[in-house]
Amino acid sequence: MVHEIDRRTLLAGLGLAGIAGLATPGTAAAEPENPLDLEFHIRAKYRPFDLIAPRFVQYDSAIGRVRSALVDTGVRPRAPYGSVLVEVRSLEGTVSAGLVGNRTVLGTYDGTNVTIEVDGAAVASAPAALTAPFGFAVVVNENAVTVLADPTATGTGWQPLLTARDQVRERVDLRVPDVLGQLNYGYGGDGDVLIGRVRAGYFGQAGVRDPHVVQHADGRPYIKNGKLYLTMTNAGLGFFQQAHWAVWTLDLADPTRLEQVATLFFARDGVVLGDHAGQIVVDRGRFILAMSSWGDFDFKGVHVRHVATTANVLSGVHVLATEQLALPTTVSSWDPALTKIGGRWHVAFVESPAQQPAFVFHPALAAGPRGADYDQGLALVGADTSVDQTEGTILQRFGSTWYVLASDGDARQYKVYDLRMRLLGTLNAPYGTNIPHPMTVPVDGSWWLLTFDGTQYAEPVLGYGGHGDFIVMQA
């Protein structure tokens, strides 16, 4: 896809290596600091990867021999982001997995080819040579269906063999609730197939990006039982539409312990989507969610959406209806950051006048009237239009002073602005591949910077979008 290549070129950068280990912190607020005086170093770098999010397994069973049968588990996802994993112990015939019901969306392997089919008609096929025992998986991300195999049969060697999106969408739209609501996870065999364990549940991630700490309205990070809550974009097996949003916890005593605790989807325009890249604010018994409309991105614009709810979105599975946030801009927008400063809601965001033939985007800041809610009367405070590859806006207080942080992909720097969007300088921190966000957070008298990089997963098969590694820095 030409557009994906353009985006990939825009986001490309230098490599970044990580070092394991981090001093054990507590949860107290950091001492006042000037962000320009801090020096950050990488302390941990790793890759979350799960075809099924560990807390979101919906079906788990030991099976046995299957002969010419397609098993309906009776369990379904609430959004088109799910996986079926099958242990194949012996195969004399065809193994299949996917969604079944009044229609079928399946991936199959017959010993020679892997095939993706809708209602029994093949829409994509590729040769493959697998020797039992092996793992076989079919993943649905939006309308993209991907077949993977694990030749090691250990659950640690998953590699994609075949993916199809447009061919599937021509026949069925899994984003439509009435369509998905008639489909369950399924699996089976045609011929003589010996199956071990079968699991099904909500898709996890091929990588993570866009970390944003869950915070209180005044900017304090949301920490509970020694764990920092944050949202991240869970990279899907493909482009932006295949990703979705999730809530994670980071153990402050061990930053290599990252756990997904909620998975979030959004209903709009008659479909359920994986909109992502946003923030959650805890405010007076409600949760304010703001996110970017990447879930149906087709190079025709992006905008910020929002919803306020009393549902506990920090746990479980949620499908929430959203509305467009009335930002003071006439162009595309994404990466919202909300904080109440001096009695006024401030919203930092990205403005983007173009996404093709190349992406152009810069940071901006809006503020509302004193006493107004976060979505009322927002007016533009300022924007840095001198840059055109700068995103990942963050509002953060250092000492008694508030700043806007953003990531400049051209300069390969984390820029620091005041609340009038005047450039003050840049953070002294490693800058890796892609456009890593400068998510700074105070922890026990120190500062952490949580970010990501552009390390792809299986890009030759899946294309751009399956990034990145999670990176923890400390000042």
CSV table of C-alpha atoms in Angstrom, one decimal:
chain,number,residue,atom,x,y,z
A,1,MET,CA,0.0,0.0,0.0
A,2,VAL,CA,1.6,3.3,-1.1
A,3,HIS,CA,0.2,5.3,1.9
A,4,GLU,CA,1.6,2.8,4.4
A,5,ILE,CA,5.0,3.1,2.8
A,6,ASP,CA,4.9,6.9,3.0
A,7,ARG,CA,3.9,6.7,6.7
A,8,ARG,CA,6.6,4.2,7.4
A,9,THR,CA,9.2,6.4,5.7
A,10,LEU,CA,8.0,9.4,7.8
A,11,LEU,CA,8.3,7.5,11.0
A,12,ALA,CA,11.7,5.8,10.4
A,13,GLY,CA,14.6,6.7,12.6
A,14,LEU,CA,17.7,5.4,14.4
A,15,GLY,CA,17.7,2.2,16.4
A,16,LEU,CA,17.6,2.1,20.2
A,17,ALA,CA,19.0,-0.6,22.5
A,18,GLY,CA,17.7,-1.1,26.1
A,19,ILE,CA,19.2,-2.2,29.3
A,20,ALA,CA,17.4,-4.3,31.9
A,21,GLY,CA,17.0,-3.3,35.5
A,22,LEU,CA,15.6,-0.3,37.4
A,23,ALA,CA,15.9,0.9,41.0
A,24,THR,CA,12.9,0.0,43.1
A,25,PRO,CA,10.7,3.1,43.5
A,26,GLY,CA,7.7,4.0,45.7
A,27,THR,CA,4.7,6.1,44.8
A,28,ALA,CA,5.3,9.5,46.3
A,29,ALA,CA,5.3,12.7,44.2
A,30,ALA,CA,8.6,13.7,42.7
A,31,GLU,CA,10.6,16.7,44.0
A,32,PRO,CA,10.2,19.9,42.0
A,33,GLU,CA,12.3,19.7,38.9
A,34,ASN,CA,12.9,21.7,35.7
A,35,PRO,CA,12.4,19.2,32.8
A,36,LEU,CA,15.3,20.8,30.9
A,37,ASP,CA,17.6,19.9,33.8
A,38,LEU,CA,16.8,16.2,33.8
A,39,GLU,CA,18.8,13.5,32.0
A,40,PHE,CA,16.9,10.3,31.2
A,41,HIS,CA,18.5,6.9,30.6
A,42,ILE,CA,16.9,3.6,29.4
A,43,ARG,CA,16.4,1.1,32.2
A,44,ALA,CA,14.0,-1.4,30.6
A,45,LYS,CA,13.0,-2.3,27.1
A,46,TYR,CA,10.8,-5.3,26.2
A,47,ARG,CA,8.0,-6.5,23.9
A,48,PRO,CA,4.5,-7.4,25.2
A,49,PHE,CA,3.1,-10.0,22.7
A,50,ASP,CA,-0.1,-12.0,23.2
A,51,LEU,CA,-2.5,-13.4,20.7
A,52,ILE,CA,-5.0,-13.6,23.5
A,53,ALA,CA,-4.7,-11.1,26.4
A,54,PRO,CA,-4.0,-13.3,29.5
A,55,ARG,CA,-6.9,-11.9,31.5
A,56,PHE,CA,-9.3,-12.1,28.6
A,57,VAL,CA,-9.4,-15.8,27.8
A,58,GLN,CA,-13.1,-16.6,27.1
A,59,TYR,CA,-12.8,-20.3,26.3
A,60,ASP,CA,-10.2,-22.9,27.3
A,61,SER,CA,-10.7,-26.6,26.8
A,62,ALA,CA,-8.8,-29.8,26.1
A,63,ILE,CA,-10.4,-31.5,23.1
A,64,GLY,CA,-9.2,-34.7,21.5
A,65,ARG,CA,-9.9,-36.3,18.2
A,66,VAL,CA,-12.1,-34.4,15.8
A,67,ARG,CA,-13.4,-36.0,12.6
A,68,SER,CA,-15.3,-33.8,10.1
A,69,ALA,CA,-16.8,-31.5,12.7
A,70,LEU,CA,-16.9,-27.7,13.2
A,71,VAL,CA,-17.3,-26.9,16.9
A,72,ASP,CA,-19.3,-23.8,18.0
A,73,THR,CA,-17.9,-22.8,21.4
A,74,GLY,CA,-21.0,-20.7,22.2
A,75,VAL,CA,-18.7,-17.8,23.2
A,76,ARG,CA,-18.3,-14.6,21.2
A,77,PRO,CA,-16.4,-11.3,21.5
A,78,ARG,CA,-18.2,-8.0,21.9
A,79,ALA,CA,-15.9,-6.4,19.3
A,80,PRO,CA,-14.2,-7.8,16.2
A,81,TYR,CA,-10.9,-8.3,18.0
A,82,GLY,CA,-10.5,-12.0,19.0
A,83,SER,CA,-8.3,-15.0,18.5
A,84,VAL,CA,-8.7,-18.8,18.4
A,85,LEU,CA,-5.6,-20.9,19.3
A,86,VAL,CA,-5.5,-24.6,18.5
A,87,GLU,CA,-2.9,-27.2,19.5
A,88,VAL,CA,-2.6,-29.6,16.6
A,89,ARG,CA,-1.1,-32.9,17.7
A,90,SER,CA,-1.7,-34.9,14.5
A,91,LEU,CA,-3.2,-33.9,11.2
A,92,GLU,CA,-4.6,-36.1,8.4
A,93,GLY,CA,-7.0,-33.7,6.8
A,94,THR,CA,-7.8,-30.1,7.5
A,95,VAL,CA,-7.8,-28.0,10.7
A,96,SER,CA,-9.8,-24.8,10.9
A,97,ALA,CA,-10.5,-22.0,13.4
A,98,GLY,CA,-12.3,-18.6,13.4
A,99,LEU,CA,-15.9,-17.4,13.8
A,100,VAL,CA,-18.9,-19.6,13.2
A,101,GLY,CA,-22.7,-19.2,13.3
A,102,ASN,CA,-25.2,-18.1,10.7
A,103,ARG,CA,-22.0,-17.3,8.7
A,104,THR,CA,-18.4,-18.5,8.9
A,105,VAL,CA,-15.1,-16.7,8.8
A,106,LEU,CA,-12.3,-19.2,9.0
A,107,GLY,CA,-8.7,-19.9,8.6
A,108,THR,CA,-7.8,-23.4,7.5
A,109,TYR,CA,-4.7,-25.6,6.9
A,110,ASP,CA,-4.8,-28.8,4.9
A,111,GLY,CA,-1.2,-29.9,5.1
A,112,THR,CA,-0.3,-28.0,1.9
A,113,ASN,CA,-2.0,-24.6,2.0
A,114,VAL,CA,-3.3,-22.1,4.5
A,115,THR,CA,-6.6,-20.5,3.4
A,116,ILE,CA,-8.9,-17.7,4.6
A,117,GLU,CA,-12.5,-18.3,3.7
A,118,VAL,CA,-15.8,-16.5,4.2
A,119,ASP,CA,-19.0,-18.6,4.1
A,120,GLY,CA,-17.0,-21.5,2.5
A,121,ALA,CA,-15.5,-19.4,-0.3
A,122,ALA,CA,-11.7,-18.9,-0.3
A,123,VAL,CA,-10.6,-15.3,-0.3
A,124,ALA,CA,-6.9,-15.8,0.1
A,125,SER,CA,-4.5,-18.8,0.1
A,126,ALA,CA,-0.7,-19.5,0.5
A,127,PRO,CA,1.5,-22.6,0.6
A,128,ALA,CA,2.7,-23.8,4.0
A,129,ALA,CA,4.5,-26.8,5.4
A,130,LEU,CA,3.8,-27.5,9.0
A,131,THR,CA,4.7,-30.7,10.9
A,132,ALA,CA,2.6,-31.8,13.9
A,133,PRO,CA,2.6,-31.0,16.7
A,134,PHE,CA,2.2,-27.3,16.0
A,135,GLY,CA,0.2,-24.3,17.1
A,136,PHE,CA,-2.5,-23.0,14.7
A,137,ALA,CA,-4.2,-19.6,15.3
A,138,VAL,CA,-6.7,-17.4,13.6
A,139,VAL,CA,-6.9,-13.8,14.6
A,140,VAL,CA,-9.6,-11.2,13.8
A,141,ASN,CA,-8.6,-7.6,14.0
A,142,GLU,CA,-11.4,-5.4,12.7
A,143,ASN,CA,-12.1,-7.0,9.3
A,144,ALA,CA,-8.6,-8.3,8.9
A,145,VAL,CA,-8.2,-12.1,9.4
A,146,THR,CA,-4.7,-13.5,9.9
A,147,VAL,CA,-3.6,-17.1,10.1
A,148,LEU,CA,-0.5,-17.8,12.2
A,149,ALA,CA,1.4,-20.9,13.1
A,150,ASP,CA,3.8,-21.8,15.9
A,151,PRO,CA,6.1,-24.6,14.7
A,152,THR,CA,7.5,-25.0,18.2
A,153,ALA,CA,4.1,-25.8,19.6
A,154,THR,CA,5.1,-23.9,22.7
A,155,GLY,CA,3.1,-20.7,22.2
A,156,THR,CA,6.2,-18.6,21.9
A,157,GLY,CA,7.0,-19.0,18.2
A,158,TRP,CA,3.9,-17.5,16.5
A,159,GLN,CA,4.5,-16.3,12.9
A,160,PRO,CA,1.9,-15.1,10.4
A,161,LEU,CA,1.4,-17.1,7.3
A,162,LEU,CA,-1.4,-15.3,5.6
A,163,THR,CA,-3.6,-12.2,6.1
A,164,ALA,CA,-6.6,-10.7,4.3
A,165,ARG,CA,-8.7,-7.6,5.0
A,166,ASP,CA,-10.2,-6.1,1.9
A,167,GLN,CA,-11.2,-9.5,0.5
A,168,VAL,CA,-13.0,-10.3,3.8
A,169,ARG,CA,-14.7,-6.9,4.0
A,170,GLU,CA,-16.1,-7.4,0.5
A,171,ARG,CA,-18.2,-10.3,1.8
A,172,VAL,CA,-18.9,-9.4,5.5
A,173,ASP,CA,-18.4,-6.4,7.8
A,174,LEU,CA,-17.5,-7.8,11.2
A,175,ARG,CA,-17.7,-4.3,12.8
A,176,VAL,CA,-21.5,-4.3,12.5
A,177,PRO,CA,-23.0,-5.5,15.9
A,178,ASP,CA,-25.9,-7.4,14.3
A,179,VAL,CA,-23.3,-9.3,12.2
A,180,LEU,CA,-20.8,-10.1,14.9
A,181,GLY,CA,-23.6,-10.8,17.4
A,182,GLN,CA,-24.5,-13.9,15.4
A,183,LEU,CA,-20.9,-15.4,15.4
A,184,ASN,CA,-19.1,-17.4,18.0
A,185,TYR,CA,-15.5,-18.6,18.2
A,186,GLY,CA,-15.2,-22.0,16.5
A,187,TYR,CA,-12.7,-24.6,15.5
A,188,GLY,CA,-12.7,-28.1,13.9
A,189,GLY,CA,-11.3,-30.6,11.6
A,190,ASP,CA,-12.1,-32.3,8.3
A,191,GLY,CA,-10.7,-35.8,8.2
A,192,ASP,CA,-8.8,-37.1,11.2
A,193,VAL,CA,-7.4,-34.3,13.4
A,194,LEU,CA,-6.1,-34.8,16.9
A,195,ILE,CA,-6.4,-31.5,18.8
A,196,GLY,CA,-5.0,-30.7,22.3
A,197,ARG,CA,-5.9,-27.5,24.0
A,198,VAL,CA,-8.1,-24.9,22.4
A,199,ARG,CA,-8.3,-21.3,23.7
A,200,ALA,CA,-10.3,-18.3,22.5
A,201,GLY,CA,-10.6,-14.8,23.7
A,202,TYR,CA,-9.9,-11.1,23.1
A,203,PHE,CA,-6.8,-10.4,21.0
A,204,GLY,CA,-3.9,-9.0,23.0
A,205,GLN,CA,-1.2,-7.2,21.1
A,206,ALA,CA,1.7,-7.5,18.7
A,207,GLY,CA,3.4,-4.6,20.5
A,208,VAL,CA,2.4,-1.4,22.3
A,209,ARG,CA,2.6,2.3,21.6
A,210,ASP,CA,1.1,5.7,22.6
A,211,PRO,CA,1.4,5.3,26.4
A,212,HIS,CA,-0.5,7.8,28.4
A,213,VAL,CA,-0.8,7.7,32.2
A,214,VAL,CA,-4.3,7.5,33.7
A,215,GLN,CA,-4.5,10.6,35.9
A,216,HIS,CA,-6.7,12.6,38.1
A,217,ALA,CA,-8.2,15.9,36.8
A,218,ASP,CA,-5.4,17.9,38.5
A,219,GLY,CA,-2.7,15.8,36.8
A,220,ARG,CA,-1.8,13.4,39.6
A,221,PRO,CA,-1.1,9.9,38.2
A,222,TYR,CA,-3.6,7.2,39.1
A,223,ILE,CA,-1.7,4.7,41.3
A,224,LYS,CA,-3.3,1.8,43.2
A,225,ASN,CA,-1.7,-1.0,45.2
A,226,GLY,CA,1.7,0.1,44.0
A,227,LYS,CA,0.7,-0.1,40.3
A,228,LEU,CA,0.6,2.8,37.8
A,229,TYR,CA,-2.4,2.7,35.5
A,230,LEU,CA,-1.8,3.8,31.8
A,231,THR,CA,-3.5,3.4,28.5
A,232,MET,CA,-1.7,2.1,25.4
A,233,THR,CA,-2.5,1.3,21.8
A,234,ASN,CA,-2.4,-2.4,21.4
A,235,ALA,CA,-0.8,-3.0,18.0
A,236,GLY,CA,-2.8,-5.3,15.8
A,237,LEU,CA,-1.7,-7.6,13.0
A,238,GLY,CA,-1.6,-4.8,10.4
A,239,PHE,CA,-2.3,-1.2,9.9
A,240,PHE,CA,-4.0,1.4,12.3
A,241,GLN,CA,-7.5,-0.1,11.9
A,242,GLN,CA,-6.3,-3.4,13.3
A,243,ALA,CA,-5.1,-1.8,16.6
A,244,HIS,CA,-7.3,-1.1,19.6
A,245,TRP,CA,-7.1,0.6,23.0
A,246,ALA,CA,-6.4,-1.0,26.4
A,247,VAL,CA,-5.7,-0.2,30.0
A,248,TRP,CA,-2.5,-1.5,31.6
A,249,THR,CA,-0.8,-1.5,35.0
A,250,LEU,CA,2.9,-1.1,35.5
A,251,ASP,CA,4.3,-2.4,38.7
A,252,LEU,CA,6.3,0.4,40.3
A,253,ALA,CA,8.5,-2.1,42.1
A,254,ASP,CA,9.3,-4.0,38.9
A,255,PRO,CA,8.8,-2.1,35.6
A,256,THR,CA,9.2,-5.3,33.6
A,257,ARG,CA,5.8,-6.4,35.0
A,258,LEU,CA,3.2,-4.8,32.7
A,259,GLU,CA,-0.3,-6.3,32.7
A,260,GLN,CA,-3.4,-5.5,30.7
A,261,VAL,CA,-6.4,-5.0,32.9
A,262,ALA,CA,-9.1,-3.6,30.5
A,263,THR,CA,-9.8,-3.6,26.8
A,264,LEU,CA,-11.8,-0.8,25.3
A,265,PHE,CA,-13.8,-0.5,22.1
A,266,PHE,CA,-16.0,2.3,20.8
A,267,ALA,CA,-19.4,2.4,19.0
A,268,ARG,CA,-19.9,5.1,16.4
A,269,ASP,CA,-21.6,5.4,13.0
A,270,GLY,CA,-23.3,2.0,13.3
A,271,VAL,CA,-20.1,-0.1,13.9
A,272,VAL,CA,-17.7,-1.0,16.7
A,273,LEU,CA,-14.1,0.2,16.3
A,274,GLY,CA,-10.8,0.0,18.0
A,275,ASP,CA,-10.2,3.8,18.3
A,276,HIS,CA,-7.0,4.5,20.3
A,277,ALA,CA,-4.2,6.9,21.1
A,278,GLY,CA,-5.8,9.0,23.9
A,279,GLN,CA,-6.1,9.4,27.7
A,280,ILE,CA,-8.3,8.6,30.6
A,281,VAL,CA,-8.9,11.1,33.4
A,282,VAL,CA,-10.5,10.2,36.7
A,283,ASP,CA,-12.7,13.1,37.8
A,284,ARG,CA,-15.3,13.3,40.6
A,285,GLY,CA,-16.7,9.7,40.3
A,286,ARG,CA,-16.5,9.6,36.5
A,287,PHE,CA,-14.0,8.6,33.9
A,288,ILE,CA,-13.3,10.9,31.0
A,289,LEU,CA,-12.0,9.1,27.9
A,290,ALA,CA,-10.6,11.0,24.9
A,291,MET,CA,-9.2,9.1,22.0
A,292,SER,CA,-8.3,9.4,18.3
A,293,SER,CA,-10.5,8.1,15.5
A,294,TRP,CA,-7.8,5.8,14.0
A,295,GLY,CA,-10.3,2.8,14.1
A,296,ASP,CA,-11.6,3.5,10.6
A,297,PHE,CA,-8.7,5.6,9.2
A,298,ASP,CA,-8.7,5.6,5.4
A,299,PHE,CA,-6.6,8.7,4.7
A,300,LYS,CA,-9.6,11.0,4.8
A,301,GLY,CA,-9.1,12.6,8.1
A,302,VAL,CA,-8.8,11.9,11.9
A,303,HIS,CA,-10.5,13.6,14.8
A,304,VAL,CA,-10.6,13.4,18.6
A,305,ARG,CA,-13.6,11.7,20.2
A,306,HIS,CA,-14.7,11.5,23.8
A,307,VAL,CA,-17.1,10.1,26.4
A,308,ALA,CA,-17.6,10.5,30.2
A,309,THR,CA,-18.9,7.4,32.0
A,310,THR,CA,-19.3,6.1,35.6
A,311,ALA,CA,-18.5,2.6,34.4
A,312,ASN,CA,-15.2,1.3,35.7
A,313,VAL,CA,-13.2,1.4,32.5
A,314,LEU,CA,-10.0,0.4,34.4
A,315,SER,CA,-11.2,-3.2,34.4
A,316,GLY,CA,-12.9,-5.6,32.1
A,317,VAL,CA,-14.3,-5.2,28.5
A,318,HIS,CA,-16.2,-2.1,27.5
A,319,VAL,CA,-17.9,-0.9,24.3
A,320,LEU,CA,-18.7,2.8,24.7
A,321,ALA,CA,-20.5,5.2,22.4
A,322,THR,CA,-18.5,8.4,21.8
A,323,GLU,CA,-18.9,11.8,20.2
A,324,GLN,CA,-16.5,14.1,18.4
A,325,LEU,CA,-14.8,16.6,20.8
A,326,ALA,CA,-15.3,20.2,19.7
A,327,LEU,CA,-11.7,21.3,19.4
A,328,PRO,CA,-10.8,24.7,18.0
A,329,THR,CA,-9.4,23.5,14.7
A,330,THR,CA,-10.6,23.0,11.1
A,331,VAL,CA,-8.2,20.2,10.3
A,332,SER,CA,-7.6,16.7,11.5
A,333,SER,CA,-6.6,16.1,15.2
A,334,TRP,CA,-5.3,13.3,17.4
A,335,ASP,CA,-3.4,12.5,20.6
A,336,PRO,CA,-5.5,14.4,23.1
A,337,ALA,CA,-4.2,15.2,26.6
A,338,LEU,CA,-6.6,16.7,29.2
A,339,THR,CA,-5.8,18.4,32.6
A,340,LYS,CA,-7.5,20.9,34.7
A,341,ILE,CA,-5.0,23.7,35.4
A,342,GLY,CA,-5.9,26.8,37.5
A,343,GLY,CA,-9.6,26.0,37.3
A,344,ARG,CA,-9.6,25.7,33.5
A,345,TRP,CA,-9.5,22.5,31.4
A,346,HIS,CA,-6.6,22.5,29.1
A,347,VAL,CA,-6.5,20.1,26.1
A,348,ALA,CA,-3.2,19.5,24.2
A,349,PHE,CA,-3.6,17.8,20.8
A,350,VAL,CA,-2.1,17.3,17.4
A,351,GLU,CA,-3.3,19.3,14.4
A,352,SER,CA,-2.9,17.7,11.0
A,353,PRO,CA,-3.7,19.6,7.8
A,354,ALA,CA,-2.8,16.6,5.6
A,355,GLN,CA,-2.3,12.8,5.7
A,356,GLN,CA,-1.6,12.3,2.0
A,357,PRO,CA,0.5,12.2,0.0
A,358,ALA,CA,2.5,12.7,3.2
A,359,PHE,CA,1.5,13.2,6.9
A,360,VAL,CA,1.9,16.8,8.2
A,361,PHE,CA,1.2,17.4,11.9
A,362,HIS,CA,2.1,19.7,14.8
A,363,PRO,CA,1.3,20.2,18.5
A,364,ALA,CA,-1.4,22.6,19.7
A,365,LEU,CA,-3.1,23.6,23.0
A,366,ALA,CA,-6.6,24.7,23.8
A,367,ALA,CA,-8.2,25.8,27.0
A,368,GLY,CA,-11.8,26.3,28.2
A,369,PRO,CA,-13.4,29.0,30.4
A,370,ARG,CA,-13.0,28.9,34.1
A,371,GLY,CA,-15.7,26.6,35.6
A,372,ALA,CA,-16.6,25.0,32.3
A,373,ASP,CA,-16.4,21.2,31.7
A,374,TYR,CA,-13.6,19.7,29.6
A,375,ASP,CA,-15.6,19.7,26.4
A,376,GLN,CA,-17.1,23.2,26.7
A,377,GLY,CA,-15.9,26.4,25.1
A,378,LEU,CA,-12.4,25.3,24.1
A,379,ALA,CA,-10.4,28.0,22.5
A,380,LEU,CA,-7.0,27.8,20.8
A,381,VAL,CA,-4.1,29.0,23.0
A,382,GLY,CA,-1.4,28.4,20.5
A,383,ALA,CA,0.3,25.9,18.2
A,384,ASP,CA,3.8,25.3,16.8
A,385,THR,CA,3.3,25.4,13.1
A,386,SER,CA,7.0,25.5,12.5
A,387,VAL,CA,7.2,21.7,12.7
A,388,ASP,CA,5.3,19.1,10.6
A,389,GLN,CA,6.2,15.7,12.1
A,390,THR,CA,5.4,16.4,15.8
A,391,GLU,CA,2.9,14.4,17.9
A,392,GLY,CA,2.4,12.6,21.2
A,393,THR,CA,1.3,15.7,23.2
A,394,ILE,CA,1.6,15.4,27.0
A,395,LEU,CA,0.6,17.9,29.7
A,396,GLN,CA,2.9,17.6,32.7
A,397,ARG,CA,3.7,19.7,35.8
A,398,PHE,CA,7.3,19.9,37.0
A,399,GLY,CA,7.5,21.7,40.3
A,400,SER,CA,4.8,24.4,40.2
A,401,THR,CA,5.0,24.9,36.4
A,402,TRP,CA,3.0,23.2,33.7
A,403,TYR,CA,4.5,22.3,30.4
A,404,VAL,CA,3.4,20.8,27.1
A,405,LEU,CA,5.7,18.0,25.8
A,406,ALA,CA,5.7,16.7,22.3
A,407,SER,CA,7.8,14.4,20.1
A,408,ASP,CA,9.5,15.8,16.9
A,409,GLY,CA,10.1,13.1,14.5
A,410,ASP,CA,12.2,15.3,12.1
A,411,ALA,CA,14.5,16.8,14.7
A,412,ARG,CA,14.5,13.5,16.7
A,413,GLN,CA,13.8,15.4,19.9
A,414,TYR,CA,11.3,15.7,22.7
A,415,LYS,CA,10.2,19.3,22.6
A,416,VAL,CA,9.2,21.3,25.7
A,417,TYR,CA,6.7,24.2,25.5
A,418,ASP,CA,5.1,26.5,28.1
A,419,LEU,CA,1.3,26.9,28.3
A,420,ARG,CA,1.5,29.6,25.6
A,421,MET,CA,3.1,27.0,23.2
A,422,ARG,CA,6.4,28.9,23.3
A,423,LEU,CA,9.3,26.5,22.7
A,424,LEU,CA,11.6,26.3,25.8
A,425,GLY,CA,14.0,23.5,24.8
A,426,THR,CA,14.1,19.8,24.6
A,427,LEU,CA,14.3,16.9,27.0
A,428,ASN,CA,17.7,15.2,27.5
A,429,ALA,CA,16.6,11.7,26.7
A,430,PRO,CA,17.3,8.9,24.1
A,431,TYR,CA,15.2,9.2,21.0
A,432,GLY,CA,14.6,5.9,19.1
A,433,THR,CA,12.7,4.8,16.1
A,434,ASN,CA,9.2,6.0,15.1
A,435,ILE,CA,7.9,9.1,16.9
A,436,PRO,CA,8.1,8.0,20.6
A,437,HIS,CA,5.8,9.9,23.0
A,438,PRO,CA,7.4,11.7,26.0
A,439,MET,CA,5.1,10.3,28.7
A,440,THR,CA,6.8,11.6,31.8
A,441,VAL,CA,5.5,10.7,35.3
A,442,PRO,CA,6.8,11.5,38.8
A,443,VAL,CA,7.7,8.4,40.9
A,444,ASP,CA,9.2,8.5,44.4
A,445,GLY,CA,11.3,11.6,44.1
A,446,SER,CA,12.4,10.7,40.6
A,447,TRP,CA,11.0,11.0,37.0
A,448,TRP,CA,10.2,8.2,34.6
A,449,LEU,CA,9.6,8.5,30.9
A,450,LEU,CA,7.5,5.8,29.4
A,451,THR,CA,7.6,5.4,25.6
A,452,PHE,CA,7.9,3.0,22.7
A,453,ASP,CA,9.8,2.5,19.4
A,454,GLY,CA,9.1,1.5,15.9
A,455,THR,CA,10.2,-2.2,16.1
A,456,GLN,CA,7.8,-4.0,13.7
A,457,TYR,CA,6.3,-7.5,14.0
A,458,ALA,CA,6.4,-9.6,10.8
A,459,GLU,CA,6.3,-6.5,8.5
A,460,PRO,CA,6.9,-8.5,5.3
A,461,VAL,CA,3.6,-10.4,5.8
A,462,LEU,CA,1.5,-7.9,7.8
A,463,GLY,CA,2.8,-4.5,6.5
A,464,TYR,CA,3.4,-1.4,8.6
A,465,GLY,CA,1.6,-1.0,12.0
A,466,GLY,CA,2.7,-3.9,14.2
A,467,HIS,CA,4.9,-1.9,16.5
A,468,GLY,CA,6.5,-1.3,19.1
A,469,ASP,CA,8.7,-2.2,22.0
A,470,PHE,CA,7.9,-0.7,25.4
A,471,ILE,CA,10.6,1.4,26.9
A,472,VAL,CA,11.0,2.7,30.5
A,473,MET,CA,13.5,5.5,31.2
A,474,GLN,CA,14.5,7.1,34.5
A,475,ALA,CA,16.0,10.5,35.1
